[in-house]
Short mmCIF file of C-alpha atoms in Angstrom, two decimals:
data_model
loop_
_atom_site.label_atom_id
_atom_site.label_comp_id
_atom_site.label_asym_id
_atom_site.label_seq_id
_atom_site.Cartn_x
_atom_site.Cartn_y
_atom_site.Cartn_z
CA MET A 267 -112.00 82.95 9.76
CA SER A 268 -115.28 81.17 8.20
CA THR A 269 -118.04 80.03 10.33
CA THR A 270 -117.36 76.42 9.24
CA GLN A 271 -113.66 76.59 10.18
CA THR A 272 -114.78 78.07 14.15
CA GLN A 273 -117.17 75.54 14.71
CA VAL A 274 -117.35 73.68 17.66
CA VAL A 275 -116.74 69.88 17.53
CA THR A 276 -120.06 68.36 17.29
CA THR A 277 -118.80 64.46 18.70
CA PRO A 278 -117.17 64.56 22.28
CA PRO A 279 -113.83 64.17 22.72
CA ASN A 280 -113.84 60.75 24.63
CA ALA A 281 -116.60 59.47 21.51
CA THR A 282 -115.52 55.75 19.70
CA ASP A 283 -116.61 57.28 16.42
CA ILE A 284 -115.77 60.88 15.68
CA ASP A 285 -118.09 62.56 13.12
CA ASP A 286 -116.08 65.63 12.54
CA TRP A 287 -112.99 65.88 12.23
CA ARG A 288 -111.02 68.96 10.63
CA PRO A 289 -106.69 68.48 11.59
CA GLU A 290 -106.07 71.62 8.94
CA ASP A 291 -107.89 73.82 10.79
CA PRO A 292 -105.45 75.84 13.35
CA ALA A 293 -108.28 76.23 15.82
CA PHE A 294 -109.69 72.75 15.71
CA TRP A 295 -106.33 71.19 16.12
CA GLU A 296 -105.17 73.24 18.85
CA SER A 297 -108.58 72.92 20.95
CA THR A 298 -109.47 69.30 20.26
CA GLY A 299 -107.41 66.93 17.41
CA ARG A 300 -104.07 67.20 18.83
CA LYS A 301 -105.24 65.37 22.49
CA ILE A 302 -106.72 63.17 20.17
CA ALA A 303 -104.55 62.39 17.55
CA SER A 304 -101.65 62.08 19.97
CA ARG A 305 -104.30 59.71 22.37
CA ASN A 306 -103.93 57.34 19.11
CA LEU A 307 -100.36 57.62 18.22
CA TRP A 308 -99.32 56.43 21.74
CA ILE A 309 -101.62 53.58 21.91
CA SER A 310 -100.86 52.21 18.23
CA VAL A 311 -97.08 52.21 18.27
CA PRO A 312 -96.51 49.68 20.92
CA SER A 313 -98.83 47.54 18.98
CA LEU A 314 -97.14 47.72 15.58
CA LEU A 315 -94.00 46.90 17.94
CA CYS A 316 -95.29 44.01 18.87
CA GLY A 317 -96.50 43.44 15.46
CA PHE A 318 -92.97 43.66 14.13
CA ALA A 319 -91.67 41.15 17.16
CA ILE A 320 -94.21 38.69 16.30
CA TRP A 321 -93.74 38.74 12.62
CA LEU A 322 -89.24 38.41 12.82
CA MET A 323 -89.51 36.18 15.73
CA TRP A 324 -88.42 33.05 13.80
CA GLY A 325 -85.31 34.53 12.69
CA ILE A 326 -84.33 34.17 16.67
CA ILE A 327 -86.33 31.31 17.15
CA THR A 328 -84.68 29.28 14.60
CA VAL A 329 -81.43 29.37 15.33
CA GLN A 330 -82.56 28.36 19.11
CA MET A 331 -84.00 25.53 17.85
CA LEU A 332 -80.97 24.53 16.06
CA ASN A 333 -79.08 24.98 19.39
CA LEU A 334 -81.50 22.66 21.29
CA GLY A 335 -81.45 19.87 18.91
CA PHE A 336 -84.62 19.98 17.36
CA HIS A 337 -84.97 17.19 14.00
CA PHE A 338 -84.98 19.91 11.21
CA SER A 339 -82.17 20.91 9.08
CA LYS A 340 -80.78 24.33 8.71
CA ASP A 341 -82.73 24.17 5.05
CA GLU A 342 -85.84 23.23 6.57
CA LEU A 343 -85.59 25.89 9.52
CA PHE A 344 -84.75 28.95 6.87
CA THR A 345 -88.29 27.72 5.65
CA LEU A 346 -89.83 29.27 8.74
CA THR A 347 -87.92 32.78 8.50
CA ALA A 348 -88.81 32.66 4.92
CA ILE A 349 -92.64 32.31 5.37
CA SER A 350 -93.48 34.48 7.93
CA GLY A 351 -91.46 37.42 5.96
CA LEU A 352 -93.44 36.58 2.84
CA ALA A 353 -96.47 36.16 4.73
CA GLY A 354 -96.07 39.49 6.38
CA ALA A 355 -95.73 41.26 3.44
CA THR A 356 -98.64 39.73 1.69
CA MET A 357 -100.69 40.50 4.57
CA ARG A 358 -100.06 44.29 4.27
CA ILE A 359 -101.91 44.37 0.83
CA PRO A 360 -105.67 44.03 2.17
CA SER A 361 -104.41 45.57 5.37
CA SER A 362 -103.74 48.99 3.22
CA PHE A 363 -107.38 48.97 2.78
CA PHE A 364 -108.87 47.91 6.52
CA ILE A 365 -109.26 51.68 7.81
CA ARG A 366 -111.56 53.03 5.31
CA LEU A 367 -113.28 49.82 5.45
CA ALA A 368 -113.48 49.18 8.83
CA GLY A 369 -112.16 52.19 11.35
CA GLY A 370 -109.00 52.77 12.89
CA ARG A 371 -109.77 51.87 16.57
CA ASN A 372 -111.77 48.88 14.90
CA THR A 373 -108.54 47.91 13.31
CA ILE A 374 -106.14 48.23 15.45
CA PHE A 375 -108.15 46.24 18.40
CA LEU A 376 -108.80 43.47 16.23
CA THR A 377 -105.24 42.99 14.70
CA THR A 378 -103.86 43.48 18.19
CA PHE A 379 -105.73 41.11 19.29
CA MET A 380 -105.25 38.68 16.78
CA LEU A 381 -101.50 38.39 17.07
CA ILE A 382 -102.55 36.55 20.86
CA THR A 383 -103.15 32.87 18.48
CA PRO A 384 -99.62 32.96 17.16
CA ALA A 385 -97.97 33.97 19.97
CA ILE A 386 -99.63 31.09 22.03
CA GLY A 387 -99.35 28.83 19.42
CA THR A 388 -95.53 29.09 19.12
CA GLY A 389 -95.33 28.88 22.59
CA ILE A 390 -96.93 25.21 22.52
CA ALA A 391 -95.59 24.08 19.68
CA LEU A 392 -91.67 24.74 20.64
CA GLN A 393 -92.63 22.23 23.61
CA HIS A 394 -92.80 19.71 21.32
CA PRO A 395 -89.86 19.06 19.19
CA GLU A 396 -91.20 15.62 17.66
CA TRP A 397 -94.25 17.63 16.05
CA PRO A 398 -93.97 17.72 12.50
CA LEU A 399 -92.26 20.54 9.99
CA TRP A 400 -95.44 21.66 8.74
CA ALA A 401 -97.12 22.91 12.32
CA PHE A 402 -94.36 25.20 12.84
CA GLN A 403 -94.64 26.22 9.48
CA LEU A 404 -98.54 27.10 9.60
CA LEU A 405 -97.32 29.20 13.12
CA ALA A 406 -94.74 30.71 11.09
CA LEU A 407 -97.26 31.48 8.52
CA TRP A 408 -99.90 32.58 11.24
CA SER A 409 -97.16 35.29 12.57
CA GLY A 410 -97.27 37.10 9.19
CA VAL A 411 -100.26 39.08 10.55
CA GLY A 412 -97.93 41.24 12.64
CA GLY A 413 -95.90 42.30 9.25
CA GLY A 414 -99.32 42.88 7.62
CA ASN A 415 -100.46 45.28 10.88
CA PHE A 416 -98.13 47.86 9.48
CA ALA A 417 -100.12 48.81 7.04
CA SER A 418 -103.38 49.58 8.64
CA SER A 419 -101.14 51.65 11.67
CA MET A 420 -99.92 53.48 9.32
CA SER A 421 -102.62 54.58 7.53
CA ASN A 422 -104.72 54.96 10.64
CA ILE A 423 -102.03 57.83 11.91
CA SER A 424 -101.79 59.63 8.66
CA THR A 425 -105.80 60.26 8.84
CA PHE A 426 -104.92 61.65 12.19
CA TYR A 427 -102.79 64.30 12.00
CA PRO A 428 -102.59 67.48 9.43
CA LYS A 429 -100.05 67.91 6.25
CA ARG A 430 -97.53 69.90 8.27
CA LEU A 431 -97.13 67.30 10.68
CA GLN A 432 -97.40 64.37 8.67
CA GLY A 433 -93.86 63.36 8.35
CA THR A 434 -93.21 63.51 12.30
CA ALA A 435 -96.01 61.66 13.38
CA LEU A 436 -95.73 58.85 10.93
CA GLY A 437 -91.70 58.77 12.00
CA ILE A 438 -92.76 58.21 15.73
CA ASN A 439 -95.16 55.66 14.71
CA ALA A 440 -92.93 53.90 12.06
CA GLY A 441 -89.46 54.23 13.77
CA LEU A 442 -90.79 53.17 17.34
CA GLY A 443 -92.63 50.35 15.86
CA ASN A 444 -89.64 49.05 13.94
CA PHE A 445 -88.09 48.68 17.64
CA GLY A 446 -90.20 45.19 17.65
CA VAL A 447 -87.18 44.13 15.59
CA THR A 448 -84.43 45.20 18.36
CA THR A 449 -86.85 44.54 21.26
CA MET A 450 -87.28 40.85 20.19
CA GLN A 451 -83.38 40.35 19.55
CA ILE A 452 -82.90 41.30 23.12
CA LEU A 453 -86.18 40.20 25.06
CA ILE A 454 -86.42 36.74 22.91
CA PRO A 455 -82.96 35.15 24.21
CA LEU A 456 -83.37 37.01 27.84
CA VAL A 457 -86.85 35.07 28.40
CA MET A 458 -85.66 32.06 27.42
CA THR A 459 -83.20 31.50 30.42
CA VAL A 460 -86.08 32.43 33.34
CA GLY A 461 -89.14 29.98 33.84
CA ILE A 462 -91.17 33.33 33.92
CA PHE A 463 -94.44 31.72 33.63
CA GLY A 464 -93.66 29.12 36.31
CA ALA A 465 -95.32 25.49 36.23
CA SER A 466 -98.11 26.62 33.56
CA GLY A 467 -95.19 27.67 31.38
CA GLY A 468 -93.99 23.96 30.94
CA GLU A 469 -90.60 22.26 31.26
CA PRO A 470 -87.19 23.52 30.09
CA MET A 471 -85.26 22.14 27.54
CA THR A 472 -81.39 21.73 27.87
CA LEU A 473 -79.20 23.58 24.98
CA VAL A 474 -77.10 20.76 22.91
CA LYS A 475 -75.04 23.70 21.37
CA SER A 476 -73.71 27.14 22.88
CA SER A 477 -75.98 30.00 21.77
CA GLY A 478 -75.07 34.01 21.11
CA TRP A 479 -77.02 36.69 22.27
CA ILE A 480 -76.13 40.69 21.87
CA PHE A 481 -74.87 40.23 25.70
CA GLY A 482 -72.31 37.28 25.25
CA LYS A 483 -72.95 33.61 25.03
CA ILE A 484 -74.93 30.83 26.83
CA ALA A 485 -73.29 27.73 27.55
CA ALA A 486 -74.36 24.32 26.20
CA GLY A 487 -76.21 22.61 28.94
CA THR A 488 -77.98 25.82 29.89
CA PRO A 489 -81.95 24.96 30.55
CA THR A 490 -83.97 27.01 28.28
CA TYR A 491 -87.41 28.01 27.81
CA ILE A 492 -87.75 28.37 24.21
CA GLN A 493 -91.42 28.50 24.71
CA ASN A 494 -91.14 31.37 26.20
CA ALA A 495 -90.18 33.22 23.03
CA GLY A 496 -93.65 33.11 22.07
CA TYR A 497 -95.79 33.39 25.80
CA VAL A 498 -93.60 36.37 26.70
CA TRP A 499 -96.31 38.87 23.86
CA ILE A 500 -99.23 38.07 25.96
CA LEU A 501 -98.08 40.17 28.63
CA LEU A 502 -98.09 43.17 26.54
CA LEU A 503 -100.69 41.81 24.01
CA LEU A 504 -103.47 42.04 26.12
CA PRO A 505 -103.12 45.21 27.87
CA LEU A 506 -102.54 46.86 24.15
CA ALA A 507 -105.87 45.07 23.34
CA VAL A 508 -107.98 47.06 26.02
CA ALA A 509 -105.90 49.96 25.62
CA GLY A 510 -106.63 50.28 21.76
CA TRP A 511 -110.43 48.93 22.99
CA PHE A 512 -111.16 52.02 25.08
CA GLY A 513 -108.49 54.53 24.11
CA MET A 514 -108.99 54.57 19.97
CA ASN A 515 -111.16 55.97 17.83
CA ASN A 516 -112.93 55.54 14.26
CA LEU A 517 -113.25 58.71 12.21
CA LYS A 518 -116.46 58.63 10.25
CA THR A 519 -114.99 61.64 8.25
CA ILE A 520 -112.63 58.64 6.82
CA SER A 521 -114.68 55.52 7.48
CA PRO A 522 -118.47 56.49 6.58
CA ASN A 523 -119.80 52.81 6.35
CA ILE A 524 -118.36 50.90 9.18
CA GLY A 525 -121.54 49.38 9.63
CA GLY A 526 -121.18 48.35 12.96
CA THR A 527 -118.31 46.73 15.04
CA LEU A 528 -119.07 43.23 14.33
CA THR A 529 -119.69 44.01 10.16
CA ALA A 530 -116.09 45.68 10.56
CA PHE A 531 -114.61 42.58 12.50
CA ILE A 532 -116.10 40.06 9.94
CA LYS A 533 -114.48 42.59 6.86
CA ILE A 534 -111.13 42.33 7.97
CA THR A 535 -110.92 38.68 9.41
CA TRP A 536 -112.75 37.93 5.59
CA LEU A 537 -109.86 40.16 3.92
CA TYR A 538 -106.83 38.19 5.64
CA THR A 539 -107.96 35.20 5.12
CA LEU A 540 -107.87 35.67 1.28
CA ALA A 541 -104.78 36.80 1.63
CA PHE A 542 -103.54 33.60 3.26
CA LEU A 543 -104.43 32.02 0.04
CA PRO A 544 -102.09 33.34 -2.29
CA ALA A 545 -99.43 33.27 0.27
CA ILE A 546 -99.54 29.50 0.56
CA VAL A 547 -99.71 28.60 -3.17
CA GLY A 548 -96.89 31.10 -3.90
CA LEU A 549 -94.74 29.71 -1.10
CA TYR A 550 -95.42 26.33 -2.10
CA LEU A 551 -94.43 26.73 -5.96
CA TYR A 552 -91.43 28.66 -4.78
CA LEU A 553 -90.23 26.77 -2.06
CA PRO A 554 -87.98 23.78 -2.74
CA ALA A 555 -88.96 20.43 -1.83
CA PRO A 556 -90.30 18.75 0.65
CA THR A 557 -91.70 21.94 1.56
CA GLY A 558 -92.81 22.96 -1.99
CA LEU A 559 -92.15 22.37 -5.72
CA GLY A 560 -89.96 24.75 -6.64
CA LEU A 561 -91.26 25.51 -9.39
CA LEU A 562 -91.29 29.12 -9.75
CA SER A 563 -88.04 31.59 -8.96
CA MET A 564 -88.39 34.45 -6.63
CA TRP A 565 -88.81 37.22 -9.16
CA VAL A 566 -91.89 35.54 -10.59
CA ALA A 567 -93.52 34.21 -7.24
CA LEU A 568 -94.04 37.43 -5.75
CA PRO A 569 -95.83 39.53 -8.43
CA LEU A 570 -97.74 36.62 -8.70
CA ILE A 571 -98.79 36.52 -4.83
CA MET A 572 -99.24 40.24 -4.98
CA LEU A 573 -101.40 40.06 -8.12
CA SER A 574 -103.29 37.25 -6.55
CA THR A 575 -103.62 38.80 -3.42
CA LEU A 576 -105.26 42.15 -5.06
CA PHE A 577 -107.36 39.96 -7.71
CA LEU A 578 -109.30 37.85 -4.78
CA MET A 579 -109.86 41.08 -3.03
CA LYS A 580 -111.46 42.20 -5.60
CA LEU A 581 -113.61 39.76 -6.73
CA ALA A 582 -114.63 38.42 -2.88
CA ALA A 583 -115.49 41.61 -1.80
CA PHE A 584 -119.24 42.25 -0.81
CA GLY A 585 -121.79 44.60 0.40
CA THR A 586 -120.19 48.13 0.93
CA MET A 587 -117.13 46.91 1.38
CA LYS A 588 -117.03 46.11 -2.46
CA GLU A 589 -117.76 49.58 -3.64
CA ASN A 590 -115.60 50.88 -0.82
CA ILE A 591 -112.72 48.93 -2.62
CA GLN A 592 -113.28 49.67 -5.80
CA LYS A 593 -112.94 53.51 -5.24
CA GLN A 594 -109.45 52.95 -3.17
CA PHE A 595 -108.02 51.06 -5.86
CA ALA A 596 -108.20 54.28 -8.08
CA ILE A 597 -104.77 54.69 -6.31
CA PHE A 598 -103.52 52.42 -8.98
CA LYS A 599 -104.53 54.70 -11.62
CA ASN A 600 -102.22 57.34 -10.35
CA LYS A 601 -98.35 57.11 -11.15
CA HIS A 602 -97.38 58.99 -8.20
CA THR A 603 -98.23 55.51 -6.15
CA TRP A 604 -96.05 53.64 -8.40
CA SER A 605 -93.42 55.98 -8.42
CA MET A 606 -93.41 56.64 -4.28
CA THR A 607 -93.80 52.58 -4.13
CA VAL A 608 -89.91 52.26 -5.86
CA LEU A 609 -88.96 54.98 -3.26
CA TYR A 610 -90.36 53.13 -0.20
CA VAL A 611 -88.84 49.77 -1.37
CA LEU A 612 -85.60 52.07 -1.22
CA THR A 613 -86.21 53.19 2.46
CA PHE A 614 -88.25 50.36 4.06
CA GLY A 615 -87.13 47.75 1.82
CA SER A 616 -83.62 48.27 2.93
CA PHE A 617 -84.15 48.71 6.30
CA ILE A 618 -86.12 45.29 7.00
CA GLY A 619 -83.56 43.53 4.21
CA PHE A 620 -80.84 44.10 5.83
CA SER A 621 -82.23 43.39 9.02
CA MET A 622 -82.79 39.65 7.83
CA ALA A 623 -79.91 39.59 6.24
CA LEU A 624 -77.14 41.00 8.13
CA PRO A 625 -76.74 38.00 10.76
CA LEU A 626 -76.18 35.57 8.06
CA SER A 627 -73.57 37.59 6.16
CA ILE A 628 -72.08 38.49 9.49
CA LYS A 629 -71.75 34.62 10.68
CA VAL A 630 -70.78 33.60 7.00
CA ILE A 631 -68.46 36.63 5.59
CA PHE A 632 -67.01 36.66 9.21
CA GLY A 633 -67.26 33.03 10.47
CA PHE A 634 -64.89 31.39 8.31
CA GLN A 635 -61.19 31.86 7.18
CA HIS A 636 -60.82 31.84 3.46
CA ILE A 637 -57.49 30.95 1.71
CA VAL A 638 -56.82 31.82 -1.75
CA ASP A 639 -54.50 30.09 -3.88
CA PRO A 640 -51.56 32.92 -4.05
CA VAL A 641 -51.16 32.39 -7.78
CA THR A 642 -54.71 31.41 -9.02
CA GLY A 643 -56.59 33.44 -7.04
CA VAL A 644 -58.83 30.77 -6.71
CA LEU A 645 -60.31 29.92 -2.87
CA THR A 646 -59.18 26.36 -2.06
CA HIS A 647 -60.15 26.39 1.72
CA THR A 648 -62.28 27.59 4.58
CA ALA A 649 -61.92 27.05 8.16
CA ASN A 650 -63.88 27.79 11.27
CA ASN A 651 -62.67 31.65 12.65
CA PRO A 652 -61.95 31.57 16.15
CA HIS A 653 -61.61 35.37 16.02
CA ALA A 654 -64.64 35.91 14.37
CA PRO A 655 -67.14 38.78 15.69
CA PRO A 656 -71.12 36.69 17.27
CA ALA A 657 -73.21 37.80 14.92
CA LEU A 658 -76.08 38.26 17.13
CA THR A 659 -73.75 40.56 19.35
CA TYR A 660 -73.79 43.21 16.53
CA ALA A 661 -76.73 42.63 14.38
CA TRP A 662 -78.99 44.52 16.50
CA ILE A 663 -77.33 47.85 15.88
CA GLY A 664 -78.02 48.48 12.56
CA PRO A 665 -81.88 48.00 12.88
CA PHE A 666 -81.83 49.85 16.19
CA VAL A 667 -79.80 52.88 14.55
CA GLY A 668 -82.47 52.73 11.58
CA ALA A 669 -85.76 52.47 13.59
CA LEU A 670 -84.38 55.01 16.16
CA ILE A 671 -83.23 58.00 13.57
CA ARG A 672 -87.02 57.48 11.48
CA PRO A 673 -88.67 60.52 13.65
CA VAL A 674 -85.64 62.62 12.92
CA GLY A 675 -85.96 61.92 9.21
CA GLY A 676 -89.99 62.74 8.95
CA TRP A 677 -89.33 66.26 11.51
CA ILE A 678 -86.61 67.19 8.77
CA SER A 679 -88.92 66.55 5.96
CA ASP A 680 -91.42 68.55 7.36
CA LYS A 681 -88.92 71.61 7.44
CA VAL A 682 -87.01 71.29 4.56
CA GLY A 683 -88.91 69.09 2.18
CA GLY A 684 -89.20 65.34 1.71
CA SER A 685 -87.76 65.11 -1.77
CA ILE A 686 -84.73 67.00 -0.99
CA VAL A 687 -84.34 64.88 2.25
CA THR A 688 -85.00 61.77 -0.11
CA GLN A 689 -82.47 62.93 -2.60
CA VAL A 690 -79.61 62.98 -0.14
CA ILE A 691 -80.07 59.73 1.57
CA SER A 692 -80.35 58.08 -2.15
CA LEU A 693 -76.73 59.73 -2.93
CA VAL A 694 -75.26 58.76 0.58
CA MET A 695 -76.68 55.13 0.14
CA VAL A 696 -75.10 54.34 -3.57
CA VAL A 697 -72.23 55.65 -2.26
CA ALA A 698 -72.10 53.03 0.46
CA SER A 699 -73.47 50.27 -0.91
CA VAL A 700 -70.28 50.79 -3.47
CA ALA A 701 -68.26 50.65 0.21
CA ALA A 702 -69.88 47.78 0.96
CA GLY A 703 -69.66 45.44 -1.73
CA MET A 704 -65.74 46.51 -1.78
CA VAL A 705 -65.48 45.17 1.62
CA LEU A 706 -67.33 42.39 1.23
CA GLN A 707 -64.76 41.21 -1.36
CA GLN A 708 -61.61 41.91 0.49
CA ALA A 709 -63.13 40.10 3.54
CA TYR A 710 -65.01 37.16 1.43
CA HIS A 711 -61.35 36.38 0.31
CA SER A 712 -59.29 37.10 3.32
CA ALA A 713 -57.32 34.51 5.96
CA THR A 714 -58.23 37.24 8.81
CA PRO A 715 -61.81 38.44 7.50
CA GLU A 716 -62.34 40.01 10.95
CA ILE A 717 -59.56 43.10 10.00
CA TYR A 718 -62.55 44.30 8.19
CA PHE A 719 -65.23 43.93 10.23
CA THR A 720 -65.25 47.60 11.70
CA GLN A 721 -65.15 48.63 8.22
CA PHE A 722 -68.09 46.80 7.63
CA LEU A 723 -70.54 47.45 10.33
CA LEU A 724 -70.33 51.51 10.43
CA ILE A 725 -70.91 51.21 6.41
CA PHE A 726 -74.22 49.02 7.24
CA VAL A 727 -75.22 51.69 10.25
CA LEU A 728 -74.76 54.18 7.59
CA LEU A 729 -77.12 52.43 5.23
CA PHE A 730 -79.42 51.42 7.98
CA ALA A 731 -79.31 55.41 9.12
CA ALA A 732 -80.16 56.53 5.63
CA SER A 733 -83.12 54.03 4.63
CA GLY A 734 -84.80 55.45 8.55
CA ILE A 735 -84.18 58.63 7.38
CA GLY A 736 -85.66 58.22 4.07
CA ASN A 737 -88.91 56.33 5.47
CA GLY A 738 -89.77 59.68 7.53
CA SER A 739 -88.87 61.91 4.20
CA THR A 740 -91.24 59.50 2.19
CA PHE A 741 -93.78 59.41 4.23
CA ARG A 742 -94.10 63.37 4.12
CA THR A 743 -93.81 63.05 0.55
CA VAL A 744 -97.11 60.78 0.60
CA GLY A 745 -98.73 62.75 2.77
CA VAL A 746 -98.65 65.90 0.78
CA ILE A 747 -99.24 64.42 -2.55
CA PHE A 748 -102.69 62.54 -1.84
CA ASP A 749 -105.27 63.81 -0.35
CA ARG A 750 -106.51 62.33 3.20
CA VAL A 751 -108.64 59.72 1.75
CA GLN A 752 -105.79 58.10 -0.78
CA ALA A 753 -102.82 58.87 1.54
CA GLY A 754 -103.65 56.23 3.94
CA PRO A 755 -104.12 53.69 1.35
CA VAL A 756 -101.22 54.78 -0.40
CA LEU A 757 -99.13 54.26 2.77
CA GLY A 758 -100.06 50.74 2.96
CA TRP A 759 -99.75 49.44 -0.21
CA THR A 760 -96.03 50.90 -0.73
CA SER A 761 -95.40 49.50 2.41
CA ALA A 762 -96.67 46.03 1.62
CA VAL A 763 -94.33 45.92 -1.66
CA ALA A 764 -91.42 47.36 0.43
CA ALA A 765 -91.77 44.36 3.35
CA TYR A 766 -90.92 41.68 0.53
CA GLY A 767 -87.65 42.83 1.01
CA SER A 768 -87.58 40.77 3.97
CA PHE A 769 -87.47 38.25 1.91
CA ILE A 770 -85.48 39.65 -1.33
CA ALA A 771 -82.67 40.76 0.34
CA PRO A 772 -81.48 37.75 2.11
CA GLU A 773 -82.33 35.81 -1.20
CA VAL A 774 -80.19 37.83 -3.27
CA ILE A 775 -77.18 38.55 -1.13
CA ASN A 776 -77.16 34.47 0.20
CA GLY A 777 -77.51 33.33 -3.24
CA GLN A 778 -74.19 35.86 -4.26
CA ILE A 779 -72.37 34.05 -1.06
CA LYS A 780 -73.09 30.93 -2.46
CA ALA A 781 -71.75 31.84 -5.67
CA GLY A 782 -68.46 33.41 -4.24
CA THR A 783 -69.02 37.35 -5.30
CA PRO A 784 -71.14 38.85 -2.31
CA GLU A 785 -69.98 42.36 -3.24
CA ILE A 786 -72.33 41.94 -6.36
CA ALA A 787 -75.18 42.03 -3.91
CA MET A 788 -74.39 45.29 -3.04
CA TYR A 789 -73.08 46.22 -6.25
CA GLY A 790 -76.79 45.72 -7.30
CA PHE A 791 -78.37 47.51 -4.52
CA ALA A 792 -76.41 50.59 -5.44
CA ALA A 793 -77.55 50.63 -9.12
CA PHE A 794 -81.22 50.38 -7.52
CA TYR A 795 -80.51 52.92 -5.60
CA ALA A 796 -79.04 55.04 -8.23
CA LEU A 797 -82.28 54.82 -10.08
CA CYS A 798 -84.36 55.93 -7.62
CA LEU A 799 -81.70 58.94 -7.19
CA ILE A 800 -83.07 59.54 -10.64
CA LEU A 801 -86.79 58.87 -10.33
CA ASN A 802 -87.01 60.98 -7.15
CA TRP A 803 -85.47 64.03 -8.75
CA TRP A 804 -87.59 63.74 -12.18
CA PHE A 805 -91.02 63.23 -10.12
CA TYR A 806 -90.37 65.55 -6.95
CA LEU A 807 -87.34 67.86 -6.55
CA ARG A 808 -87.14 68.99 -9.96
CA ARG A 809 -90.93 69.59 -9.77
CA SER A 810 -91.23 70.61 -6.13
CA ALA A 811 -92.86 73.66 -6.81
CA GLU A 812 -95.74 72.37 -8.78
CA ILE A 813 -96.80 69.75 -6.23
CA LYS A 814 -96.19 71.80 -2.90
CA ASN A 815 -92.95 71.18 -2.12
CA PRO A 816 -93.01 67.63 -0.91
#
C-alpha cells in the first residue's frame, strides 16, 4: 500500500471543514471516514424528512380547510397543492449545485433553518380564514423549499461514502427522508385535535364537515387547531438546525471555494430566490383564472420553467460561483445524465406522483356508484357510495412501503448491480400498471366499485414497492458511472426533474378520470415504463462490464 493511501488524516475528525477525505481508501474509511460519514447521514435524514413533510403538507391542509368552511372553492384549494408541488421540483434545480458552491454543513443547516419561515407563516395564516387566496398561495410557494432540499441532501451524502456503499447510504437517506410523506399524513391530523401550544398557539376552529384520517373519523363540531399543521414542525426544525450547525461537515475536497460561511449563505439564498421567479411566471401562465392566465399546457410550462431556471442561474452567478456553476453544467454534455434522468423519473417520479394522486383516485373511483346503461354501456348516473373506503385511511400505505423499502433496494443493488435491479423493477411496473388500468376500468363502470378496492390497493402497493427498490438501484448506478465531483450534481438534477411527477401524475390521472377513462392514464404510464426497460438495457445492462457493473 502506498504512502498516500496510509497517511494519517490532516484534519481533526470534529473539524467543521475537512481537508483530507479519501473514502475509497479502506484504511482511511475504517479509521476515520465511516464515523464522520455516519454522523452526517443521521443528521441529514430527519432534516430531509421535515423537508418532505413541509413540501407536501398542503395536500392534508387543503382537505381540512374545506372541512372547516374556508371561503375557497375546491379548484382554488387545488392551486395550493399544485403550487407547492411545482415549486418544490423547481427549487431542486439550484439545490443540485449547492454542495460544491457552499459546502454540505452550510447548505443543510441553512436550508433546514429556512423551513421555519413557511412553518410559522402557515400557522399564522390558517388562523385567518378571511385572508385572500394569494396569501395562502405565497406560503404554498415558500413551502417548495422543503422539496428542493432533497437535491442538496442527496448530493451531500453521495460525497461522504465510497462507491461500494453508495446504494445503501443514499437509499437510507432518501428512503427514511421520504417518510416525511407518511409522517405528515399521520402527524398533522393528530396535532389538529389538541391545543399543544396552549394560549400562544391560538384559538381552535370548529369542523363544519366530518374529517377522515388513517385511524378513523373526526366528527363535525370538533374543535380543530388547524394552525398546528404549520407550528408543529418548529419543534423539530430548531433542534435539527442546531444539530446541522454543530454536527455536520464541509468537505473541502468537494467544495474548495466556499469563501466563508456568510458567503455560502448568500450563494444559497441568491440561487433559491432566482428559482422562485420562473416558478411564479410558469404557474401564472399555466394555472387557470383567477390565479393565472391558463395560456400554456403542462407539457409546455414545465420545460419552460426548467430551462428558464438554468438560464437564470448561469446568467446571474457572480464571482467564483460563476466558474463553479459552469464546471457543474458539464454534466449536461454527458449522455448518461439524460438517460439516468429518465430512469429516475421511472422510480422517484412514480413514487411522488402516485403519492399525490392516490387519495384523489380512491375518493373519485371508489367514492361513487357508477350506473351504466346495460344496452348502450354509457355511464348514466353517479351517486355517493355508502360503502366507499375512506381515502386517508388507506392512501398512506403505498408511500410508507415505498419509503421503507428504499434502503433494501440500495443494499441489493450494491450486491448484484444497479442495472439488474432497475431492469427487474421496470418489468414489474409495466405489468402492474396494465393490471391497475384494468381494475380502474372495471371499478369506474361499476355500481359497486368497492369490490375492486382490495385488488386496486395491492397493485398500487406493488407499484410503490417497485419504485422504492428502483430508487436504490438508480442511486447505485449514478454513484458508479460518475466521478465524485459530478455524481452529486447529477443526483440533484435527476431528482429535480423527477420531482415534477408530483405535479404531472395527479394532472394526468385527474384528466383521464374527468374523461371517463382512468385506465388510459395507467396504460400511458405502462408505455413509459416499457421505454425505461429498453433504455436501461441498452445503456447499462448489456454493457455492464464496460462501465464497471452499475
